[in-house]
C-alpha cells in the first residue's frame, strides 16, 4: 500500500484510512478509499460542475429546516475507516453533521456521472451506498442533448429504480423532501435556469381533475 504526497508515492504498510487522505496532493482530483486503496478521479468537467452547482443550489432552496444539502461531503462507510466516498451532492439531517467527515448515512446521495465514472456510479457506489444504508440514491447524467435523473430507493437492502426523467421532462419526488427538477435545466445556458429548473408552475387549472360527462 502507498499514499501519494507532494506528487510522490510513499510506502505505507497495511490498508489506508481516512487519516491518510490528508497527505493526498491538492491537484483538483478527488481521492476516495475502497477497502484501504486509493481511488482517484480526475477533476470534474465543466458540465459536471455546472450540474452539481445548480442542483445543490436548487435543493438547498427546497430543503426544509433540519436538512442540509452539501456539495461533495466526505462520508466514511465503515468502522475501520478504510472505505470513504465523496458523493457529488448529499442531503443529511442537521443532527448527523460531523467533522471532519460524516460516519452516518445521508438521507440522499447523488452522483453526477462522468465518462470515467459510469461503472463506479451505476454499480460500485450503488452497492456501497446500499450496504451503508443510504435510503435514496440519484444517478444524474449531464448530457447536453438529453440530461437524465434516475431515482433509486432502498428496499430490503438493495436499490430499486422508482422514477426517472429525461431532457425537458419534470422529475418529481417526495424523498427526502418534495422537489421538482427538469434535468435539462441543470445544463442549459439560454435562459434563467432558476425560473425553469422546477418546471412549469402547477396551477388549479392544470391540477384540476377533468369534469365528468
Short mmCIF file of C-alpha atoms in Angstrom, two decimals:
data_model
loop_
_atom_site.label_atom_id
_atom_site.label_comp_id
_atom_site.label_asym_id
_atom_site.label_seq_id
_atom_site.Cartn_x
_atom_site.Cartn_y
_atom_site.Cartn_z
CA UNK A 1 0.00 0.00 0.00
CA UNK A 2 1.08 3.58 -0.59
CA UNK A 3 -0.08 7.13 -0.14
CA UNK A 4 0.58 9.97 -2.56
CA UNK A 5 2.27 13.02 -1.05
CA UNK A 6 3.56 16.05 -2.96
CA UNK A 7 3.48 14.15 -6.23
CA UNK A 8 5.46 11.16 -4.97
CA UNK A 9 4.47 7.73 -3.70
CA UNK A 10 5.25 6.96 -0.07
CA UNK A 11 5.08 3.32 1.06
CA UNK A 12 2.72 2.60 3.92
CA UNK A 13 2.14 -0.81 5.50
CA UNK A 14 -1.41 -2.09 5.65
CA UNK A 15 -4.57 -0.52 4.27
CA UNK A 16 -5.00 3.23 4.07
CA UNK A 17 -7.52 5.00 6.28
CA UNK A 18 -9.21 8.40 6.12
CA UNK A 19 -6.28 9.80 8.13
CA UNK A 20 -4.04 9.20 5.12
CA UNK A 21 -6.21 11.38 2.88
CA UNK A 22 -4.62 14.49 4.38
CA UNK A 23 -1.42 13.52 2.54
CA UNK A 24 -3.01 13.45 -0.92
CA UNK A 25 -1.97 16.33 -3.20
CA UNK A 26 -4.21 19.33 -3.75
CA UNK A 27 -4.31 18.76 -7.50
CA UNK A 28 -8.03 19.04 -8.21
CA UNK A 29 -8.58 15.30 -8.27
CA UNK A 30 -10.98 13.57 -5.89
CA UNK A 31 -9.42 10.91 -3.65
CA UNK A 32 -11.63 8.22 -2.16
CA UNK A 33 -10.91 4.92 -0.40
CA UNK A 34 -12.03 1.44 -1.40
CA UNK A 35 -11.07 -1.18 1.19
CA UNK A 36 -7.91 0.73 2.08
CA UNK A 37 -6.89 1.52 -1.52
CA UNK A 38 -6.87 4.96 -3.09
CA UNK A 39 -9.47 5.54 -5.79
CA UNK A 40 -8.57 8.78 -7.59
CA UNK A 41 -10.88 10.54 -10.04
CA UNK A 42 -9.84 13.43 -12.29
CA UNK A 43 -11.11 16.95 -11.74
CA UNK A 44 -14.75 17.22 -12.85
CA UNK A 45 -15.60 18.62 -16.28
CA UNK A 46 -17.40 21.92 -16.81
CA UNK A 47 -20.74 20.17 -17.41
CA UNK A 48 -20.32 18.10 -14.27
CA UNK A 49 -19.55 21.19 -12.19
CA UNK A 50 -22.45 23.14 -13.71
CA UNK A 51 -24.95 20.38 -12.95
CA UNK A 52 -23.64 19.88 -9.42
CA UNK A 53 -23.70 23.60 -8.60
CA UNK A 54 -27.21 24.18 -9.87
CA UNK A 55 -28.55 21.04 -8.23
CA UNK A 56 -27.02 21.98 -4.87
CA UNK A 57 -28.48 25.48 -5.03
CA UNK A 58 -31.93 24.28 -6.10
CA UNK A 59 -32.17 21.56 -3.47
CA UNK A 60 -30.89 23.92 -0.77
CA UNK A 61 -33.77 26.26 -1.57
CA UNK A 62 -36.28 23.38 -1.41
CA UNK A 63 -34.88 21.72 1.73
CA UNK A 64 -36.83 22.13 4.96
CA UNK A 65 -35.27 23.26 8.22
CA UNK A 66 -33.26 20.38 9.66
CA UNK A 67 -31.94 19.15 6.30
CA UNK A 68 -28.50 20.13 4.99
CA UNK A 69 -27.67 19.97 1.29
CA UNK A 70 -23.92 19.55 0.93
CA UNK A 71 -21.64 19.76 -2.10
CA UNK A 72 -19.10 16.91 -2.09
CA UNK A 73 -19.11 15.87 1.60
CA UNK A 74 -16.76 13.12 2.72
CA UNK A 75 -18.55 10.03 4.04
CA UNK A 76 -16.71 7.24 5.86
CA UNK A 77 -18.56 3.98 5.25
CA UNK A 78 -17.01 1.57 7.75
CA UNK A 79 -15.74 1.46 11.31
CA UNK A 80 -12.23 0.55 10.11
CA UNK A 81 -12.28 3.86 8.16
CA UNK A 82 -10.90 2.18 5.03
CA UNK A 83 -13.94 2.97 2.87
CA UNK A 84 -14.50 6.62 2.11
CA UNK A 85 -16.67 8.15 -0.59
CA UNK A 86 -17.42 11.70 -1.70
CA UNK A 87 -20.83 11.92 -3.37
CA UNK A 88 -21.24 14.92 -5.64
CA UNK A 89 -24.19 16.09 -3.54
CA UNK A 90 -25.66 14.69 -0.35
CA UNK A 91 -28.50 15.57 1.99
CA UNK A 92 -28.01 14.90 5.68
CA UNK A 93 -30.01 15.66 8.79
CA UNK A 94 -28.64 18.54 10.83
CA UNK A 95 -28.14 16.29 13.85
CA UNK A 96 -25.96 13.96 11.74
CA UNK A 97 -23.45 16.67 10.82
CA UNK A 98 -19.94 15.64 11.88
CA UNK A 99 -16.38 16.85 11.37
CA UNK A 100 -14.19 16.27 9.51
CA UNK A 101 -16.36 13.63 7.77
CA UNK A 102 -19.73 12.11 8.45
CA UNK A 103 -19.95 8.49 9.52
CA UNK A 104 -23.74 8.28 9.35
CA UNK A 105 -25.78 7.54 6.23
CA UNK A 106 -27.09 10.64 4.46
CA UNK A 107 -30.78 10.57 3.59
CA UNK A 108 -29.84 11.14 -0.05
CA UNK A 109 -26.65 10.62 -2.06
CA UNK A 110 -26.31 11.97 -5.60
CA UNK A 111 -23.67 11.12 -8.18
CA UNK A 112 -23.25 13.06 -11.43
CA UNK A 113 -21.83 10.64 -13.97
CA UNK A 114 -18.57 11.41 -15.76
CA UNK A 115 -17.24 9.35 -18.70
CA UNK A 116 -14.74 7.57 -16.44
CA UNK A 117 -17.21 7.03 -13.58
CA UNK A 118 -20.06 5.20 -15.37
CA UNK A 119 -19.35 1.79 -13.83
CA UNK A 120 -18.40 3.27 -10.47
CA UNK A 121 -21.59 5.32 -10.13
CA UNK A 122 -24.04 2.78 -11.57
CA UNK A 123 -22.59 -0.30 -9.91
CA UNK A 124 -19.82 0.11 -7.31
CA UNK A 125 -21.21 3.11 -5.43
CA UNK A 126 -24.73 1.80 -5.84
CA UNK A 127 -23.70 -1.32 -3.91
CA UNK A 128 -21.65 0.58 -1.32
CA UNK A 129 -24.36 3.13 -0.56
CA UNK A 130 -26.96 0.37 -0.26
CA UNK A 131 -24.76 -1.57 2.18
CA UNK A 132 -24.24 1.62 4.19
CA UNK A 133 -27.99 2.15 4.42
CA UNK A 134 -28.44 5.32 2.33
CA UNK A 135 -32.22 5.28 1.74
CA UNK A 136 -32.23 7.27 -1.51
CA UNK A 137 -29.71 7.46 -4.36
CA UNK A 138 -29.86 9.55 -7.55
CA UNK A 139 -27.70 9.00 -10.60
CA UNK A 140 -27.53 12.00 -12.93
CA UNK A 141 -26.18 12.00 -16.48
CA UNK A 142 -25.20 15.54 -17.59
CA UNK A 143 -25.84 15.08 -21.31
CA UNK A 144 -26.23 18.35 -23.26
CA UNK A 145 -28.73 16.68 -25.59
CA UNK A 146 -30.77 14.75 -23.01
CA UNK A 147 -29.76 15.01 -19.38
CA UNK A 148 -31.34 12.50 -17.03
CA UNK A 149 -32.08 11.75 -13.40
CA UNK A 150 -32.64 8.20 -12.13
CA UNK A 151 -34.02 7.83 -8.61
CA UNK A 152 -33.38 4.66 -6.61
CA UNK A 153 -34.68 3.80 -3.17
CA UNK A 154 -33.51 1.19 -0.71
CA UNK A 155 -35.79 -1.85 -0.49
CA UNK A 156 -34.74 -4.92 1.51
CA UNK A 157 -31.10 -3.90 1.40
CA UNK A 158 -30.96 -3.23 -2.35
CA UNK A 159 -31.78 -0.28 -4.57
CA UNK A 160 -34.81 -0.35 -6.83
CA UNK A 161 -35.43 2.25 -9.51
CA UNK A 162 -38.61 4.17 -8.68
CA UNK A 163 -38.58 7.02 -11.21
CA UNK A 164 -36.60 8.67 -13.97
CA UNK A 165 -36.82 11.83 -16.06
CA UNK A 166 -35.07 12.82 -19.29
CA UNK A 167 -34.48 16.10 -21.06
CA UNK A 168 -37.39 18.51 -20.57
CA UNK A 169 -39.46 16.06 -18.50
CA UNK A 170 -40.20 17.04 -14.91
CA UNK A 171 -38.61 14.82 -12.29
CA UNK A 172 -40.72 14.88 -9.14
CA UNK A 173 -40.06 13.23 -5.81
CA UNK A 174 -41.15 13.41 -2.17
CA UNK A 175 -37.97 11.84 -0.75
CA UNK A 176 -36.20 13.13 1.29
CA UNK A 177 -38.44 16.18 0.75
CA UNK A 178 -40.67 17.37 -2.09
CA UNK A 179 -38.67 18.55 -5.11
CA UNK A 180 -39.20 19.09 -8.83
CA UNK A 181 -36.34 19.20 -11.34
CA UNK A 182 -36.18 19.47 -15.12
CA UNK A 183 -32.92 17.64 -15.96
CA UNK A 184 -32.04 19.77 -18.99
CA UNK A 185 -32.19 22.98 -16.95
CA UNK A 186 -29.25 21.78 -14.88
CA UNK A 187 -27.21 22.49 -18.03
CA UNK A 188 -28.97 24.98 -20.30
CA UNK A 189 -27.35 28.37 -20.84
CA UNK A 190 -30.05 30.13 -22.86
CA UNK A 191 -32.27 31.41 -20.07
CA UNK A 192 -32.73 31.87 -16.35
CA UNK A 193 -32.26 28.34 -15.04
CA UNK A 194 -33.68 29.33 -11.66
CA UNK A 195 -37.01 30.16 -13.25
CA UNK A 196 -37.20 26.89 -15.19
CA UNK A 197 -35.42 24.15 -13.25
CA UNK A 198 -38.55 23.20 -11.27
CA UNK A 199 -40.67 23.06 -14.42
CA UNK A 200 -43.91 24.93 -15.12
CA UNK A 201 -45.79 26.04 -12.05
CA UNK A 202 -48.76 23.90 -11.18
CA UNK A 203 -51.99 25.83 -11.23
CA UNK A 204 -55.51 24.99 -10.20
CA UNK A 205 -56.36 24.65 -13.88
CA UNK A 206 -53.57 22.15 -14.59
CA UNK A 207 -54.17 20.09 -11.45
CA UNK A 208 -57.99 20.09 -11.53
CA UNK A 209 -59.37 16.64 -12.50
CA UNK A 210 -61.32 16.55 -15.75
CA UNK A 211 -65.02 17.24 -15.44
CA UNK A 212 -67.37 14.31 -15.74
CA UNK A 213 -69.74 13.88 -18.65
#
